[in-house]
Amino acid sequence: MVHVLSGRVLLRPTDPERSRVFYGDQLGLAVYREFGTGPERSTVYFLGGGFLELSGRSEAPPATDVRLWLQVADVTAAHEELVAKGVEIVRPPVREPWGLVEMWVADPDGTPIVLVEVPADHPIRHRPGI
């Protein structure tokens, strides 16, 4: 069995500095570490139980079949904060039929990001009788 110690999502943005502004300043992710120098340096952000690394540069935006799923404590507060920071909201918060509250944004290259709130009464939080 592979014993995984840590994991991260690796994105190669078309404009690394623009993506650092989005993930660091607008989305508010905390920096775990940076390596390299100048505008092409790599930045690794905390993502709860994992990491997001912006590294290198791509000539074309990534395929949109890769998505980031980020759980937040309060999606309504996240919505207000992101709107105030000028982030374009693809879809405002909606309680889905499966019970999660989801809001969609996209990074500067179009990578879809879903911010999810798990309500207190959702089965993800507890299972009656267990």
Coordinates of C-alpha atoms in Angstrom, one line a residue:
M1 CA 0.0 0.0 0.0
V2 CA 1.2 3.5 -0.8
H3 CA 1.6 5.5 2.4
V4 CA 0.7 9.0 1.5
L5 CA 2.2 11.6 3.9
S6 CA 0.9 14.8 2.2
G7 CA -0.8 15.9 -1.0
R8 CA -1.3 18.9 -3.1
V9 CA -3.0 20.1 -6.2
L10 CA -0.5 21.5 -8.8
L11 CA -1.7 24.3 -11.1
R12 CA 0.4 25.9 -13.9
P13 CA -1.2 29.3 -14.4
T14 CA -0.9 31.4 -17.6
D15 CA 0.0 34.4 -15.5
P16 CA 1.6 33.4 -12.2
E17 CA 1.5 36.8 -10.6
R18 CA -2.2 37.3 -11.4
S19 CA -3.0 33.9 -10.0
R20 CA -1.0 34.7 -6.8
V21 CA -3.1 37.8 -6.4
F22 CA -6.3 35.8 -6.8
Y23 CA -5.4 32.9 -4.5
G24 CA -3.5 34.9 -1.9
D25 CA -5.1 38.4 -1.8
Q26 CA -8.6 37.8 -3.1
L27 CA -9.4 34.2 -2.0
G28 CA -7.3 34.7 1.2
L29 CA -5.3 31.5 1.2
A30 CA -2.4 31.5 3.6
V31 CA 1.1 30.8 2.1
Y32 CA 2.7 27.6 3.2
R33 CA 6.0 28.2 1.3
E34 CA 7.5 29.8 -1.7
F35 CA 10.5 28.7 -3.7
G36 CA 12.4 30.2 -6.6
T37 CA 12.6 33.9 -7.3
G38 CA 11.0 36.6 -9.3
P39 CA 7.7 36.5 -11.1
E40 CA 8.1 32.8 -12.0
R41 CA 8.6 31.7 -8.4
S42 CA 6.3 28.9 -7.0
T43 CA 3.9 29.5 -4.2
V44 CA 2.3 26.8 -2.1
Y45 CA -0.9 27.6 -0.2
F46 CA -2.6 25.8 2.7
L47 CA -5.9 24.1 1.7
G48 CA -7.2 22.8 5.0
G49 CA -5.9 19.2 4.9
G50 CA -3.9 19.7 1.7
F51 CA -2.0 22.2 -0.4
L52 CA -2.4 24.1 -3.6
E53 CA 0.8 24.9 -5.5
L54 CA 1.1 27.4 -8.3
S55 CA 4.2 26.5 -10.2
G56 CA 5.6 27.2 -13.6
R57 CA 3.7 28.8 -16.4
S58 CA 1.3 27.4 -19.0
E59 CA 0.8 28.8 -22.5
A60 CA -2.9 27.8 -22.4
P61 CA -5.5 27.7 -19.6
P62 CA -6.1 24.3 -18.0
A63 CA -9.0 22.1 -19.0
T64 CA -12.0 23.0 -16.8
D65 CA -12.6 19.3 -15.9
V66 CA -10.3 19.9 -12.9
R67 CA -12.1 21.6 -10.1
L68 CA -11.2 22.7 -6.6
W69 CA -13.6 21.9 -3.8
L70 CA -13.0 24.0 -0.7
Q71 CA -15.1 23.6 2.4
V72 CA -15.7 26.8 4.4
A73 CA -17.5 27.5 7.7
D74 CA -19.9 30.1 6.3
V75 CA -20.4 30.3 2.6
T76 CA -22.6 33.5 2.9
A77 CA -19.8 35.3 4.7
A78 CA -17.3 34.0 2.1
H79 CA -19.6 35.3 -0.7
E80 CA -19.8 38.8 0.9
E81 CA -16.0 38.9 1.4
L82 CA -15.2 37.8 -2.2
V83 CA -17.7 40.2 -3.7
A84 CA -16.0 43.1 -1.7
K85 CA -12.6 42.0 -3.0
G86 CA -13.9 42.1 -6.6
V87 CA -14.0 38.3 -7.3
E88 CA -16.5 37.4 -10.0
I89 CA -19.1 35.1 -8.6
V90 CA -20.0 32.4 -11.2
R91 CA -23.0 31.2 -9.1
P92 CA -24.1 32.7 -5.7
P93 CA -24.7 30.4 -2.7
V94 CA -27.4 27.8 -3.2
R95 CA -28.6 25.0 -1.0
E96 CA -28.3 22.0 -3.2
P97 CA -30.8 19.1 -3.3
W98 CA -28.1 16.9 -1.5
G99 CA -28.1 19.4 1.4
L100 CA -24.8 21.3 0.9
V101 CA -24.6 25.0 0.4
E102 CA -22.4 25.7 -2.7
M103 CA -21.1 28.8 -4.3
W104 CA -19.0 28.8 -7.5
V105 CA -16.1 31.1 -8.6
A106 CA -13.3 30.6 -11.0
D107 CA -9.6 31.5 -10.9
P108 CA -8.1 33.8 -13.5
D109 CA -7.5 30.9 -15.9
G110 CA -11.1 29.7 -15.5
T111 CA -10.4 26.8 -13.1
P112 CA -13.8 26.2 -11.4
I113 CA -13.8 26.5 -7.6
V114 CA -16.7 25.4 -5.5
L115 CA -16.9 26.8 -1.9
V116 CA -19.0 24.5 0.2
E117 CA -20.7 24.9 3.6
V118 CA -21.8 21.7 5.3
P119 CA -24.9 22.7 7.3
A120 CA -25.1 21.5 10.9
D121 CA -27.9 19.0 10.1
H122 CA -26.2 17.4 7.1
P123 CA -25.3 13.7 7.3
I124 CA -21.6 14.5 6.6
R125 CA -21.5 16.0 10.1
H126 CA -23.2 13.2 11.9
R127 CA -25.0 9.9 11.4
P128 CA -27.9 9.3 13.8
G129 CA -27.6 5.9 15.5
I130 CA -23.8 5.5 14.9

